[in-house]
Coordinates of C-alpha atoms in Angstrom, one line a residue:
X80 CA -0.1 -5.5 -20.1
X81 CA -3.0 -5.8 -22.5
X82 CA -5.6 -6.4 -19.8
X83 CA -4.7 -3.1 -18.1
X84 CA -6.3 -1.2 -21.0
X85 CA -9.7 -2.6 -20.2
X86 CA -9.2 -2.4 -16.4
X87 CA -8.3 1.3 -16.8
X88 CA -11.5 1.8 -18.8
X89 CA -13.6 0.2 -16.1
X90 CA -12.0 2.2 -13.4
X91 CA -12.5 5.5 -15.3
X92 CA -16.1 4.9 -16.1
X93 CA -17.6 2.9 -13.2
X94 CA -18.6 6.1 -11.3
X95 CA -20.7 7.3 -14.2
X96 CA -22.8 4.1 -14.1
X97 CA -23.0 4.4 -10.3
X98 CA -24.3 7.9 -10.5
X99 CA -26.8 7.0 -13.2
X100 CA -28.1 4.0 -11.3
X101 CA -28.9 6.2 -8.3
X102 CA -31.5 8.0 -10.3
X103 CA -33.7 4.9 -10.4
X104 CA -34.6 4.8 -6.7
X105 CA -37.7 6.7 -5.6
X106 CA -37.6 9.3 -2.9
X107 CA -41.2 10.7 -3.0
X108 CA -42.9 7.6 -1.7
X109 CA -44.4 6.3 1.6
X110 CA -41.5 6.1 4.2
X111 CA -42.1 2.4 4.6
X112 CA -41.7 1.8 0.9
X113 CA -38.3 3.5 1.3
X114 CA -37.5 1.3 4.2
X115 CA -38.7 -2.0 2.8
X116 CA -38.1 -1.6 -0.9
X117 CA -36.2 1.2 -2.4
X118 CA -33.6 1.8 0.3
X119 CA -32.4 -1.8 0.6
X120 CA -32.3 -2.2 -3.2
X121 CA -30.3 1.0 -3.6
X122 CA -27.8 -0.1 -1.0
X123 CA -27.5 -3.5 -2.6
X124 CA -27.0 -2.0 -6.0
X125 CA -24.4 0.3 -4.7
X126 CA -22.2 -2.7 -3.8
X127 CA -21.8 -3.4 -7.5
X128 CA -18.3 -4.4 -8.3
X129 CA -16.6 -3.2 -11.5
X130 CA -19.8 -2.8 -13.5
X131 CA -18.3 -4.5 -16.5
X132 CA -21.7 -5.5 -18.0
X133 CA -23.1 -2.0 -18.5
X134 CA -19.7 -0.6 -19.4
X135 CA -19.2 -3.1 -22.2
X136 CA -22.6 -2.1 -23.5
X137 CA -21.4 1.5 -23.8
X138 CA -18.1 0.3 -25.2
X139 CA -19.8 -1.7 -28.0
X140 CA -21.9 1.3 -28.9
X141 CA -18.9 3.5 -29.3
X142 CA -16.9 0.8 -31.1
X143 CA -19.5 0.7 -34.0
X144 CA -19.5 4.5 -34.2
X145 CA -22.3 5.4 -31.8
X146 CA -22.4 7.7 -28.7
X147 CA -22.1 6.2 -25.3
X148 CA -24.8 8.6 -24.1
X149 CA -27.4 6.8 -26.3
X150 CA -26.8 3.5 -24.7
X151 CA -27.0 4.6 -21.0
X152 CA -30.5 3.3 -20.4
X153 CA -29.8 -0.1 -22.0
X154 CA -26.6 -0.3 -19.9
X155 CA -28.6 0.4 -16.7
X156 CA -31.2 -2.1 -17.7
X157 CA -28.5 -4.8 -17.9
X158 CA -27.2 -3.9 -14.5
X159 CA -30.7 -4.0 -13.1
X160 CA -31.0 -7.5 -14.4
X161 CA -27.7 -8.5 -12.9
X162 CA -28.9 -7.1 -9.5
X163 CA -32.1 -9.1 -9.7
X164 CA -30.2 -12.3 -10.7
X165 CA -27.8 -12.0 -7.8
X166 CA -30.5 -11.4 -5.2
X167 CA -32.6 -14.4 -6.4
X168 CA -29.5 -16.6 -7.0
X169 CA -28.3 -16.0 -3.4
X170 CA -31.7 -17.0 -2.0
X171 CA -31.7 -20.2 -4.1
X172 CA -28.1 -21.1 -3.0
X173 CA -28.8 -20.1 0.6
X174 CA -25.6 -18.0 0.3
X175 CA -24.4 -15.8 3.2
X176 CA -22.1 -13.2 1.6
X177 CA -22.1 -11.2 -1.6
X178 CA -18.9 -9.2 -2.3
X179 CA -17.9 -9.5 1.4
X180 CA -21.3 -8.2 2.8
X181 CA -24.3 -10.2 4.0
X182 CA -26.7 -11.1 1.3
X183 CA -30.0 -9.1 1.0
X184 CA -32.1 -12.1 2.2
X185 CA -29.9 -12.2 5.3
X186 CA -30.4 -8.6 6.2
X187 CA -34.0 -8.1 5.1
X188 CA -35.5 -11.6 5.1
X189 CA -36.4 -13.8 2.1
X190 CA -39.8 -12.2 1.4
X191 CA -38.5 -8.6 1.1
X192 CA -35.4 -9.8 -0.8
X193 CA -37.5 -11.6 -3.4
X194 CA -39.6 -8.4 -3.8
X195 CA -36.5 -6.3 -4.3
X196 CA -35.3 -8.7 -6.9
X197 CA -38.7 -8.4 -8.6
X198 CA -38.5 -4.6 -8.7
X199 CA -35.0 -4.8 -10.3
X200 CA -36.5 -7.1 -12.9
X201 CA -39.3 -4.7 -13.7
X202 CA -36.7 -2.0 -14.2
X203 CA -35.0 -3.9 -17.0
X204 CA -37.8 -3.2 -19.5
X205 CA -39.1 0.0 -17.9
X206 CA -35.7 1.7 -18.1
X207 CA -35.5 1.2 -21.9
X208 CA -39.2 2.0 -22.5
X209 CA -38.9 5.3 -20.6
X210 CA -35.9 6.5 -22.7
X211 CA -37.3 9.1 -25.0
X212 CA -34.0 9.4 -26.9
X213 CA -34.5 5.9 -28.5
X214 CA -36.9 5.4 -31.4
X215 CA -39.6 2.8 -31.1
X216 CA -37.9 0.4 -33.6
X217 CA -34.7 0.4 -31.6
X218 CA -36.5 -0.1 -28.3
X219 CA -38.4 -3.1 -29.7
X220 CA -35.2 -4.7 -30.9
X221 CA -33.3 -4.0 -27.7
X222 CA -36.2 -5.3 -25.6
X223 CA -36.3 -8.5 -27.6
X224 CA -32.6 -9.1 -26.9
X225 CA -33.2 -8.4 -23.2
X226 CA -36.2 -10.7 -23.0
X227 CA -34.2 -13.5 -24.7
X228 CA -31.3 -12.8 -22.3
X229 CA -33.7 -13.2 -19.3
X230 CA -35.1 -16.4 -20.6
X231 CA -31.7 -17.9 -21.3
X232 CA -30.5 -17.0 -17.9
X233 CA -33.5 -18.6 -16.2
X234 CA -33.0 -21.7 -18.2
X235 CA -29.4 -22.0 -17.1
X236 CA -30.5 -21.4 -13.5
X237 CA -33.0 -24.2 -13.7
X238 CA -30.3 -26.6 -14.6
X239 CA -28.0 -25.3 -11.9
X240 CA -30.6 -25.5 -9.2
X241 CA -32.2 -28.7 -10.4
X242 CA -28.9 -30.6 -10.5
X243 CA -28.2 -29.5 -6.9
X244 CA -31.7 -30.4 -5.7
X245 CA -31.6 -33.8 -7.2
X246 CA -28.0 -34.4 -6.1
X247 CA -27.0 -35.0 -9.6
X248 CA -23.3 -35.8 -10.1
X249 CA -23.7 -37.4 -13.5
X250 CA -23.3 -34.0 -15.2
X251 CA -20.8 -34.0 -18.1
X252 CA -18.6 -31.2 -19.4
X253 CA -21.1 -30.7 -22.3
X254 CA -24.0 -30.4 -19.8
X255 CA -22.0 -27.8 -17.8
X256 CA -21.4 -25.8 -21.0
X257 CA -25.1 -25.7 -21.8
X258 CA -25.8 -24.5 -18.3
X259 CA -23.0 -21.9 -18.1
X260 CA -23.7 -20.5 -21.5
X261 CA -27.3 -19.9 -20.7
X262 CA -26.9 -18.8 -17.1
X263 CA -23.9 -16.5 -17.5
X264 CA -22.5 -16.0 -21.1
X265 CA -25.6 -14.3 -22.5
X266 CA -25.9 -11.6 -19.9
X267 CA -22.3 -11.2 -18.9
X268 CA -21.0 -10.9 -22.4
X269 CA -23.1 -11.4 -25.5
X270 CA -26.2 -9.3 -24.9
X271 CA -24.5 -6.2 -23.4
X272 CA -22.3 -6.0 -26.6
X273 CA -25.2 -6.8 -28.9
X274 CA -27.5 -4.2 -27.4
X275 CA -24.8 -1.5 -27.4
X276 CA -24.0 -2.3 -31.1
X277 CA -27.7 -2.1 -32.1
X278 CA -28.1 1.3 -30.4
X279 CA -24.9 2.5 -32.0
X280 CA -26.1 1.6 -35.5
X281 CA -23.7 -1.3 -36.0
X282 CA -24.0 -3.5 -39.1
X283 CA -25.5 -7.0 -38.9
X284 CA -22.0 -8.5 -39.3
X285 CA -20.7 -6.4 -36.5
X286 CA -23.6 -7.4 -34.3
X287 CA -23.0 -11.1 -35.1
X288 CA -19.3 -11.0 -34.4
X289 CA -19.8 -9.1 -31.1
X290 CA -22.4 -11.7 -30.1
X291 CA -20.0 -14.5 -30.7
X292 CA -17.1 -12.6 -28.9
X293 CA -19.4 -11.9 -26.0
X294 CA -20.5 -15.6 -25.7
X295 CA -16.9 -16.7 -25.6
X296 CA -15.6 -14.1 -23.2
X297 CA -18.7 -14.4 -21.0
X298 CA -18.1 -18.1 -20.5
X299 CA -14.4 -17.4 -19.9
X300 CA -15.5 -14.9 -17.3
X301 CA -17.6 -17.5 -15.5
X302 CA -14.8 -20.1 -15.6
X303 CA -12.4 -17.6 -14.1
X304 CA -14.9 -16.8 -11.4
X305 CA -15.1 -20.5 -10.6
X306 CA -11.3 -20.6 -10.4
X307 CA -11.2 -17.5 -8.2
X308 CA -13.6 -19.1 -5.8
X309 CA -11.3 -22.1 -5.3
X310 CA -7.8 -20.8 -5.6
X311 CA -8.0 -17.0 -5.6
X312 CA -6.8 -14.9 -2.7
X313 CA -8.1 -11.5 -1.7
X314 CA -10.8 -11.1 -4.4
X315 CA -12.1 -14.7 -3.9
X316 CA -12.2 -14.2 -0.1
X317 CA -14.6 -11.3 -0.6
X318 CA -16.9 -13.6 -2.6
X319 CA -17.3 -16.2 0.1
X320 CA -14.2 -18.2 -0.5
X321 CA -14.7 -21.8 -1.7
X322 CA -18.5 -21.4 -1.3
X323 CA -18.9 -23.3 -4.6
X324 CA -17.7 -26.5 -2.8
X325 CA -20.0 -25.8 0.3
X326 CA -22.9 -25.3 -2.0
X327 CA -22.1 -28.4 -4.1
X328 CA -21.9 -26.4 -7.3
X329 CA -21.5 -28.3 -10.5
X330 CA -18.7 -26.2 -11.8
X331 CA -16.5 -27.3 -14.8
X332 CA -13.7 -27.9 -12.3
X333 CA -15.8 -30.2 -10.2
X334 CA -17.3 -32.0 -13.2
X335 CA -13.9 -32.6 -14.7
X336 CA -12.4 -33.8 -11.4
X337 CA -15.2 -36.3 -10.9
X338 CA -14.6 -37.6 -14.4
X339 CA -10.8 -37.9 -13.9
X340 CA -10.6 -39.5 -10.4
X341 CA -11.5 -42.9 -9.2
X342 CA -11.6 -45.0 -6.1
X343 CA -11.0 -43.4 -2.7
X344 CA -10.2 -39.9 -4.1
X345 CA -13.4 -39.8 -6.1
X346 CA -15.5 -41.0 -3.1
X347 CA -13.9 -38.3 -0.9
X348 CA -14.5 -35.5 -3.4
X349 CA -18.1 -36.7 -3.9
X350 CA -18.6 -36.8 -0.1
X351 CA -17.3 -33.3 0.4
X352 CA -19.4 -31.8 -2.5
X353 CA -22.5 -33.5 -1.0
X354 CA -21.8 -32.5 2.6
X355 CA -22.5 -28.7 2.5
X356 CA -19.4 -28.4 4.7
X357 CA -17.6 -25.1 5.4
X358 CA -14.7 -26.8 7.2
X359 CA -11.6 -25.2 5.8
X360 CA -9.6 -28.5 6.0
X361 CA -12.2 -30.4 4.0
X362 CA -12.5 -27.6 1.5
X363 CA -8.7 -27.6 1.0
X364 CA -8.7 -31.3 0.6
X365 CA -11.3 -31.1 -2.2
X366 CA -9.2 -28.5 -4.0
X367 CA -6.1 -30.7 -3.7
X368 CA -8.0 -33.6 -5.3
X369 CA -9.1 -31.2 -8.1
X370 CA -5.6 -30.0 -8.7
X371 CA -4.2 -33.6 -8.7
X372 CA -6.8 -34.5 -11.3
X373 CA -5.6 -31.7 -13.6
X374 CA -8.9 -30.0 -13.3
X375 CA -7.6 -26.5 -12.3
X376 CA -5.2 -26.4 -15.2
X377 CA -7.8 -27.8 -17.6
X378 CA -10.3 -25.1 -16.8
X379 CA -7.7 -22.3 -16.8
X380 CA -6.5 -23.4 -20.3
X381 CA -10.1 -23.7 -21.5
X382 CA -10.9 -20.2 -20.3
X383 CA -7.8 -18.7 -22.0
X384 CA -8.7 -20.4 -25.3
X385 CA -12.2 -19.1 -25.2
X386 CA -11.2 -15.6 -24.3
X387 CA -9.1 -15.1 -27.3
X388 CA -10.8 -17.2 -30.0
X389 CA -12.9 -14.3 -31.5
X390 CA -10.4 -11.5 -31.3
X391 CA -9.3 -11.7 -34.9
X392 CA -12.9 -11.5 -36.1
X393 CA -13.5 -8.5 -33.9
X394 CA -10.5 -6.8 -35.4
X395 CA -11.7 -7.6 -38.9
X396 CA -15.2 -6.1 -38.5
X397 CA -14.6 -3.1 -36.2
X398 CA -12.8 0.0 -37.4
X399 CA -9.5 0.8 -35.6
X400 CA -10.3 2.9 -32.5
X401 CA -9.6 3.1 -28.8
X402 CA -12.9 1.4 -28.2
X403 CA -11.9 -1.6 -30.3
X404 CA -8.6 -1.9 -28.4
X405 CA -10.5 -1.7 -25.1
X406 CA -12.8 -4.5 -26.3
X407 CA -9.8 -6.6 -27.3
X408 CA -8.3 -6.0 -23.9
X409 CA -11.5 -7.3 -22.2
X410 CA -10.6 -10.8 -23.2
X411 CA -7.3 -10.6 -21.5
X412 CA -8.8 -9.0 -18.4
X413 CA -11.4 -11.7 -18.0
X414 CA -8.7 -14.4 -17.7
X415 CA -6.0 -12.5 -15.9
X416 CA -7.8 -12.0 -12.5
X417 CA -5.9 -14.8 -10.8
X418 CA -2.5 -13.1 -11.4

């Protein structure tokens, strides 16, 4: 299967990123700094999933003819940002679990968790600035992309949190797409690829196509995550199964379902999304309403279309190579995680 090419790449390279990330946590500091800052952040970072964001940065660098070694600091910077985003996101959502383990604000308290997230954010720019192998012009261009990525993600988070705070259920599909593109697609797809291509010496056309490919696949990744949360099995259970309903998330699935139900069913779904309930029976009922509205199939089809719409352009601008095939396979991998 095509998606296995990318999955094999992730599995073969993840330990390299893990080992590199370990070098960013201080050991020659006051013991209480270790206890309250570096130790918890290191442990949280170690529970890092498949590391697809830093690894696609390396892959894009190689796909345009560069060396993966040159992009290691930028790849780590993107993972530092991901760590910070998750820590802060979990606090905002009052989440309990992250990848099957208690969230950092649960184990360390909100104040220390915020501080750990702030440190991870500082490492985003610091990691690139401290890389003596990159010339100044490349550093400036990479940092501009990383700053823009940070801003876009924060903008998307503002919409996500604001809609929840104000109990907004008048959100449209178009509204959702603005939020999800900003909150997820830039940093989960577009910017890792762009930064890798810049460091690898890619042409402007290659960079533009990789940006577009990354936006499409990054959004598809988010949609598939939303599906996993509702109808996945083992993987979803490790991510706090159906927590999106408990937290009243305005996912595309929920937005579509509210727009395509009426009467008692719509009132019931709205009631469940507003109740912050973790009752398995009520959560299951909400999913049944969404399925009956055609929302699960709609979002699955939307994600599949997104994932594959830029593959032809990618093949056109990148030379034939193993790296190109692995990038093409990424699109299939992102939407195959329910099977």
